[in-house]
mmCIF file of C-alpha atoms in Angstrom:
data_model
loop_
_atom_site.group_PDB
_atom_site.id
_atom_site.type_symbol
_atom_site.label_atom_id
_atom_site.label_comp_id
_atom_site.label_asym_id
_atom_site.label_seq_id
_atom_site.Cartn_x
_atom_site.Cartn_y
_atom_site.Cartn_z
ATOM 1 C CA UNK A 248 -5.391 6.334 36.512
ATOM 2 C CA UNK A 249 -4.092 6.000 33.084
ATOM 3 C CA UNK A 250 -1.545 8.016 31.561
ATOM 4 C CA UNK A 251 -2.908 8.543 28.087
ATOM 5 C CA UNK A 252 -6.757 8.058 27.662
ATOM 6 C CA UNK A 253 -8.653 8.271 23.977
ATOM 7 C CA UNK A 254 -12.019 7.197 22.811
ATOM 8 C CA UNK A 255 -11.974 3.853 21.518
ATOM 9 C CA UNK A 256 -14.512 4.515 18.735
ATOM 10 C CA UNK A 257 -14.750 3.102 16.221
ATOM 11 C CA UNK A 258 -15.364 5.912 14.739
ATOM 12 C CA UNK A 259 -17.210 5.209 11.057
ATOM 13 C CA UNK A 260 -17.376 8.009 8.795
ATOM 14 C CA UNK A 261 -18.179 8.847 4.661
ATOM 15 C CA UNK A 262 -15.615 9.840 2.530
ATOM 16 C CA UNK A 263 -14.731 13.430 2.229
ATOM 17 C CA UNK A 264 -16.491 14.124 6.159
ATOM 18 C CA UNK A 265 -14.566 15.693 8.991
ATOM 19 C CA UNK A 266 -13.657 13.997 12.327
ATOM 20 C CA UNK A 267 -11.991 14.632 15.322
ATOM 21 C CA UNK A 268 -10.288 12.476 17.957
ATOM 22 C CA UNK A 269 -9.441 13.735 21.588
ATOM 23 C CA UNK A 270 -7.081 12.586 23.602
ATOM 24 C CA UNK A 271 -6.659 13.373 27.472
ATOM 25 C CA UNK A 272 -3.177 12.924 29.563
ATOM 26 C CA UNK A 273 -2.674 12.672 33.513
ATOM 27 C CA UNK A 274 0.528 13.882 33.897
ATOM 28 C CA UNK A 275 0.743 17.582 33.699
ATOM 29 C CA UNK A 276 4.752 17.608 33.463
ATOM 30 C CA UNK A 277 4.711 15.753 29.546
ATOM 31 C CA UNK A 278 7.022 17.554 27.702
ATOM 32 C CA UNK A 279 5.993 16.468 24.094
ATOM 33 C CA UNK A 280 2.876 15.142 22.261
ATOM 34 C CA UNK A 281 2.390 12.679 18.792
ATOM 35 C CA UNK A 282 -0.081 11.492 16.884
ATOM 36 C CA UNK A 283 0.877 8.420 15.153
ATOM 37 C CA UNK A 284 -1.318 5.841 13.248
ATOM 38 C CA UNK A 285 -1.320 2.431 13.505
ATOM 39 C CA UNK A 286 -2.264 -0.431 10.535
ATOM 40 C CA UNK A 287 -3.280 -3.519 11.199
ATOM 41 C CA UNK A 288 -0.779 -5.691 12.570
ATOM 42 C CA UNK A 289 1.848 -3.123 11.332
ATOM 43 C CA UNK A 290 4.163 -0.444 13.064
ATOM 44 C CA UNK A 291 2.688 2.898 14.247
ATOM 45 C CA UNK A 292 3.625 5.375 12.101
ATOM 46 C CA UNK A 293 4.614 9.001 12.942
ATOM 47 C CA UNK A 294 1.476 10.898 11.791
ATOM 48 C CA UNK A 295 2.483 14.797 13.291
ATOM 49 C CA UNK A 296 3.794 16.156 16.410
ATOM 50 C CA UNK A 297 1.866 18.405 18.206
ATOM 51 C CA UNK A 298 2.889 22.193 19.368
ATOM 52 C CA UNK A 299 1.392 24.124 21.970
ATOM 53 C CA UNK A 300 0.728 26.846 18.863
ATOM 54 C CA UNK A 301 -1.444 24.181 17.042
ATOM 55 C CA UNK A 302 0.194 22.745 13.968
ATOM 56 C CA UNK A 303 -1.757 22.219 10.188
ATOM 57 C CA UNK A 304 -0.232 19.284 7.569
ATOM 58 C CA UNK A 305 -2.358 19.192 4.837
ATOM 59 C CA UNK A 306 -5.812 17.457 5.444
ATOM 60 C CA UNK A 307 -4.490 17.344 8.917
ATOM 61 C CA UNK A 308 -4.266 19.497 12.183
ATOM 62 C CA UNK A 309 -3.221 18.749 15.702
ATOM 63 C CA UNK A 310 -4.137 21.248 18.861
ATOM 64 C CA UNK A 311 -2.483 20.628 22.252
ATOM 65 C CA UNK A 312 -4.364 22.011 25.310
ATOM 66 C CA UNK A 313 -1.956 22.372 28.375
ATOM 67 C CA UNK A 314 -4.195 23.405 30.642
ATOM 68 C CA UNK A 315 -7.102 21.446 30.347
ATOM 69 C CA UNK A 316 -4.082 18.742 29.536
ATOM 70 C CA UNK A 317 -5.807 17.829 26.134
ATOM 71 C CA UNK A 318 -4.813 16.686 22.368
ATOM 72 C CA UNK A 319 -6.926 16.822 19.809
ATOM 73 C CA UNK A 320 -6.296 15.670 15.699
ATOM 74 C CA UNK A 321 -8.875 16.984 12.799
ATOM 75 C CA UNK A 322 -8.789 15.611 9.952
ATOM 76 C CA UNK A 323 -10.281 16.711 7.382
ATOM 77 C CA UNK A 324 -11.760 15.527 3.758
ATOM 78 C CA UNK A 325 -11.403 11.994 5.111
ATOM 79 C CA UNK A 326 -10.247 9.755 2.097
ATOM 80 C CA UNK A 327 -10.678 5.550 2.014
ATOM 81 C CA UNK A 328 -6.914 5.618 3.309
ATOM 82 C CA UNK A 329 -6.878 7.402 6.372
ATOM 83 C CA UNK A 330 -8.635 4.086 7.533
ATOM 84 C CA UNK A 331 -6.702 3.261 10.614
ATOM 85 C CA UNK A 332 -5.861 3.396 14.243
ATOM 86 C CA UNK A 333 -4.506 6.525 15.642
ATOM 87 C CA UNK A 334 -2.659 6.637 18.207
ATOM 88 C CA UNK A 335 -2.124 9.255 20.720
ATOM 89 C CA UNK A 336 1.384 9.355 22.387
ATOM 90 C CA UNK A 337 2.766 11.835 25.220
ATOM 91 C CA UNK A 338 6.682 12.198 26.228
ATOM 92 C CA UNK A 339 6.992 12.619 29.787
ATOM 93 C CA UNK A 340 10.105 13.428 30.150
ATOM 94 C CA UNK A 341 13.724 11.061 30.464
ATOM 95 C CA UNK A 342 12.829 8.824 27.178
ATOM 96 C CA UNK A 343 9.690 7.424 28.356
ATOM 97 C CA UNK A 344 6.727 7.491 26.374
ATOM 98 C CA UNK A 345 3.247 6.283 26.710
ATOM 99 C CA UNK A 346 0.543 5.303 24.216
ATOM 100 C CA UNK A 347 -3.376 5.381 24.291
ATOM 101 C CA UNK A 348 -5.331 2.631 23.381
ATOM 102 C CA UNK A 349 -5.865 3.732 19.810
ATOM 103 C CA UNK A 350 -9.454 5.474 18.477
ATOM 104 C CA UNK A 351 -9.675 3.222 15.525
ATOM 105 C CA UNK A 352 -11.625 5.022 12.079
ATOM 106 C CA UNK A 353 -13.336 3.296 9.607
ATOM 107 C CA UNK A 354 -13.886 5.992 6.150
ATOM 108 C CA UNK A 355 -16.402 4.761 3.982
ATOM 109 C CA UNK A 356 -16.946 5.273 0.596
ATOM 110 C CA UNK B 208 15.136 6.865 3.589
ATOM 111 C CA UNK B 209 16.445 5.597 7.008
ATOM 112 C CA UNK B 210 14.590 3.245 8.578
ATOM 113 C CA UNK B 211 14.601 0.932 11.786
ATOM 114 C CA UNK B 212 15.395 -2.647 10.973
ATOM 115 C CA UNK B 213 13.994 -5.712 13.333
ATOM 116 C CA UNK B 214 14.574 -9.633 12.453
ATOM 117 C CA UNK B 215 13.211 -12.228 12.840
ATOM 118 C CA UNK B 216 10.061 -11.073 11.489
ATOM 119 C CA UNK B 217 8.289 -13.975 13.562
ATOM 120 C CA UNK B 218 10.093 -16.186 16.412
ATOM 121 C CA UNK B 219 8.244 -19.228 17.563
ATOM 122 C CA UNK B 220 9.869 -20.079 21.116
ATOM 123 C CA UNK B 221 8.820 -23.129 23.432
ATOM 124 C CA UNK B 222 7.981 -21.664 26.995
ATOM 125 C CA UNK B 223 10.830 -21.267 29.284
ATOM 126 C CA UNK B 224 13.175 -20.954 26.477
ATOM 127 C CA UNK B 225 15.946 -17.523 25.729
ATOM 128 C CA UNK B 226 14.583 -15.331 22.949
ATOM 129 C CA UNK B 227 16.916 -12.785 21.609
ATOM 130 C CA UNK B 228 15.469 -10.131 19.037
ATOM 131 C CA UNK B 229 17.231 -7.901 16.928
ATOM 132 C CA UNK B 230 17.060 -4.321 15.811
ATOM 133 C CA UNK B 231 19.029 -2.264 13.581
ATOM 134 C CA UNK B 232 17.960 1.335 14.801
ATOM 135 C CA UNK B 233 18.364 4.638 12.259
ATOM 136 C CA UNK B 234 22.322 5.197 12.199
ATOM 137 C CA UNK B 235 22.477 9.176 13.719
ATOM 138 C CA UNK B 236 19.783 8.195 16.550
ATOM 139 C CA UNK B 237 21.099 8.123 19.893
ATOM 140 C CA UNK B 238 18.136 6.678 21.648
ATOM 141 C CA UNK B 239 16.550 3.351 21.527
ATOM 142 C CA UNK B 240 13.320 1.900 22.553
ATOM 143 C CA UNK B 241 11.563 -1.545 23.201
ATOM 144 C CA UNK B 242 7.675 -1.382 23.198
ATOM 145 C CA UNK B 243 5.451 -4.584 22.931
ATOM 146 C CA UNK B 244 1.966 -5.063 22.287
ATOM 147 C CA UNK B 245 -0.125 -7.608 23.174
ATOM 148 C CA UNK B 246 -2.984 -8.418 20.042
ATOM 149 C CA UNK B 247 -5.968 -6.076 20.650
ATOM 150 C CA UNK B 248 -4.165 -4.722 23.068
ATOM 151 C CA UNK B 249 -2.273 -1.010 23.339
ATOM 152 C CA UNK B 250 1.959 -0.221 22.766
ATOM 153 C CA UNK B 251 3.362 -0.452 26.212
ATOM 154 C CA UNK B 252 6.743 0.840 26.718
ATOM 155 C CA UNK B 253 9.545 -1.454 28.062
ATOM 156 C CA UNK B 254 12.847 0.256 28.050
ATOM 157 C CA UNK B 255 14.548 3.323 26.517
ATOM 158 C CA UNK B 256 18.728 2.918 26.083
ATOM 159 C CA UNK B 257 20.935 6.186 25.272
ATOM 160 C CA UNK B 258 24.907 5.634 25.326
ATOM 161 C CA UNK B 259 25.157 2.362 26.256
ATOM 162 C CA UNK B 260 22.688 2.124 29.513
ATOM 163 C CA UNK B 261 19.248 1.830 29.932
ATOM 164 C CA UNK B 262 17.565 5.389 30.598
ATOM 165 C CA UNK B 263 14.020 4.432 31.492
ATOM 166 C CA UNK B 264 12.476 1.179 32.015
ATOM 167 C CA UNK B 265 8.756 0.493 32.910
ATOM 168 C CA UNK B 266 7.342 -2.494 35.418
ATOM 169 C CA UNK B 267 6.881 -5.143 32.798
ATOM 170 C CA UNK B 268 10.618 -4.786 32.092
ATOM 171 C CA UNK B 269 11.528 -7.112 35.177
ATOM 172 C CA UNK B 270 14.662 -9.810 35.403
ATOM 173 C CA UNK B 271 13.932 -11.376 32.912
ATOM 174 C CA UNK B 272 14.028 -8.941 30.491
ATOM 175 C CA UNK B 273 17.513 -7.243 29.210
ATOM 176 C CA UNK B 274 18.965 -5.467 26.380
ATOM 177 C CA UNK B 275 22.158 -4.301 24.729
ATOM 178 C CA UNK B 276 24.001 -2.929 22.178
ATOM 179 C CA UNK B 277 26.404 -5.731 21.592
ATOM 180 C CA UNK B 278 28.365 -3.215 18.585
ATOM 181 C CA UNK B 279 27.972 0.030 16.634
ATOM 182 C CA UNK B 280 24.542 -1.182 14.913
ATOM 183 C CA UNK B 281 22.547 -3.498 16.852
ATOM 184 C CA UNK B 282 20.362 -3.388 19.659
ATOM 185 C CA UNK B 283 18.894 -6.336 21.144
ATOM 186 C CA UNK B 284 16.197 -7.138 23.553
ATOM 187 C CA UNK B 285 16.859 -10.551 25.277
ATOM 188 C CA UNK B 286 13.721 -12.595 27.523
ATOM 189 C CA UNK B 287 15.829 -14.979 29.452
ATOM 190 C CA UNK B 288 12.929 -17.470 29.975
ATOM 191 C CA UNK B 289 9.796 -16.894 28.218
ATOM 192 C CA UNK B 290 6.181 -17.128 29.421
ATOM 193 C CA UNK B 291 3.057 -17.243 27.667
ATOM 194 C CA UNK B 292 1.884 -13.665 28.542
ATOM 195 C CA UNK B 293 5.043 -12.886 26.566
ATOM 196 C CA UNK B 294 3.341 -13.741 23.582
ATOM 197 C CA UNK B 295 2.894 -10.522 21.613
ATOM 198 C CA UNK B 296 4.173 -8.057 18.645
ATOM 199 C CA UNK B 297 8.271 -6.190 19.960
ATOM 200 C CA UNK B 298 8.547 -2.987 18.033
ATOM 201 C CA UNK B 299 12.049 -1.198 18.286
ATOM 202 C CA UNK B 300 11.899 2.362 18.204
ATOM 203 C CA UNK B 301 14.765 4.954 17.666
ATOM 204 C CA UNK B 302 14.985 9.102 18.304
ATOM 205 C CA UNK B 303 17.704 11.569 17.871
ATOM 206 C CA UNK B 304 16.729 13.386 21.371
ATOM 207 C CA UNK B 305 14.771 11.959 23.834
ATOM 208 C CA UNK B 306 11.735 13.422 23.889
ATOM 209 C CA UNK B 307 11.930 13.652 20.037
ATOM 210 C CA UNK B 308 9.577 11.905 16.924
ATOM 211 C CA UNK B 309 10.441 8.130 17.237
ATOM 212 C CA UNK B 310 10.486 5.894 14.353
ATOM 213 C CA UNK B 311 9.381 2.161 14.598
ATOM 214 C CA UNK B 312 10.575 -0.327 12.895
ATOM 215 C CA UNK B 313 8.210 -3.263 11.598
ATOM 216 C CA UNK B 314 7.908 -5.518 14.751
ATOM 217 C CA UNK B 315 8.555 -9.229 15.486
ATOM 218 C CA UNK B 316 5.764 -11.179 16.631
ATOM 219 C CA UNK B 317 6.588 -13.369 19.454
ATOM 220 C CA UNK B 318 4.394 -16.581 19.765
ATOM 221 C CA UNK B 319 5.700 -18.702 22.922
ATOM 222 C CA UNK B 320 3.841 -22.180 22.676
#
């Protein structure tokens, strides 16, 4: 069973639309929770942590669902930039981390 | 603004050969991180490090594999005798607590011919 599990996509959307990516994790101990986005052949970049109140930056907002052990990231009024790969990451405790594959958007103008 | 360092950018290694790669992590962090990934493929942890041994270290991170902080700045990640399958992109990551935001540094891509 894997640890961190997203949708793939891709997801292909028009500028200035909504979208929402899920994310799903196994082990119900995980202490903390990240979104991060990836560029091509680049580093993943640290997009927002994620609080079990639900946390808003900008355009963006994360929601963390302990009990049905779920992450979710909105985005909203997507712009031509937020094309990328994000990346769902859980903290399970003791400096270990684990990534999901990635649900990779497309925003087209 | 602090950031995580990592040279070479790109290390072309014969199989069976050492590869060491370098990382300057963010100076107040006091955790460090290996990940690779493999192209297409997702960030797989290796190895966390927090003063001066390794904390956490996940199944790929066998014999071969070792790191260190050889001084007050560096932190390296050292294959001992490189495979094909080792072939893939070596982010170093830092944090100030463990289960903290990490920050990444830029990656070296590891091609073993």
């Amino acid at each position: 069973r894997k640890e961190v599990e997203q949708d793939p996509g891709p997801f292909n959307v028009p500028e200035g639309a909504t979208v929402a990516f899920n994310c799903t994790y196994s082990n119900s101990a995980s202490q903390s929770f990240f979104w991060y986005r990836q560029d091509c052949r680049k580093e993943p970049k640290l997009l927002m942590s994620v609080y079990s109140s639900g946390n808003e930056d900008g355009r963006f907002t994360a929601q963390l669902n302990r009990a049905s052990q779920y992450i979710s990231l909105l985005i909203r009024d997507s712009k031509l930039s937020d094309s990328a790969t994000y990346l769902c990451v859980v903290n399970v405790g003791s400096a270990q981390f684990y990534f999901g594959t990635g649900t990779s958007l497309t925003v087209i103008p | 603004e602090p950031e995580v360092t990592q040279t070479p950018s790109h290390q072309v290694t014969q199989m069976g050969q050492e590869v060491i790669l370098r990382c300057v992590p963010i100076s107040n962090h006091l955790y460090f991180y290996w990940y690779r990934q493999i192209l297409g493929q997702k960030v797989e942890f290796l190895v966390s490090f927090y003063n001066n041994e390794i904390s956490e270290k996940s199944e790929i991170f066998d014999d071969q594999f070792s790191v260190e902080r050889p001084d007050g700045s560096n932190f390296t990640l050292k294959i001992r005798s490189t495979k094909l399958e080792d072939s893939a992109m070596y982010f170093c990551a830092s944090s100030v607590l463990e289960n903290n935001e990490q920050f990444f540094g830029p990656g070296t891509r590891l091609t073993v011919l």
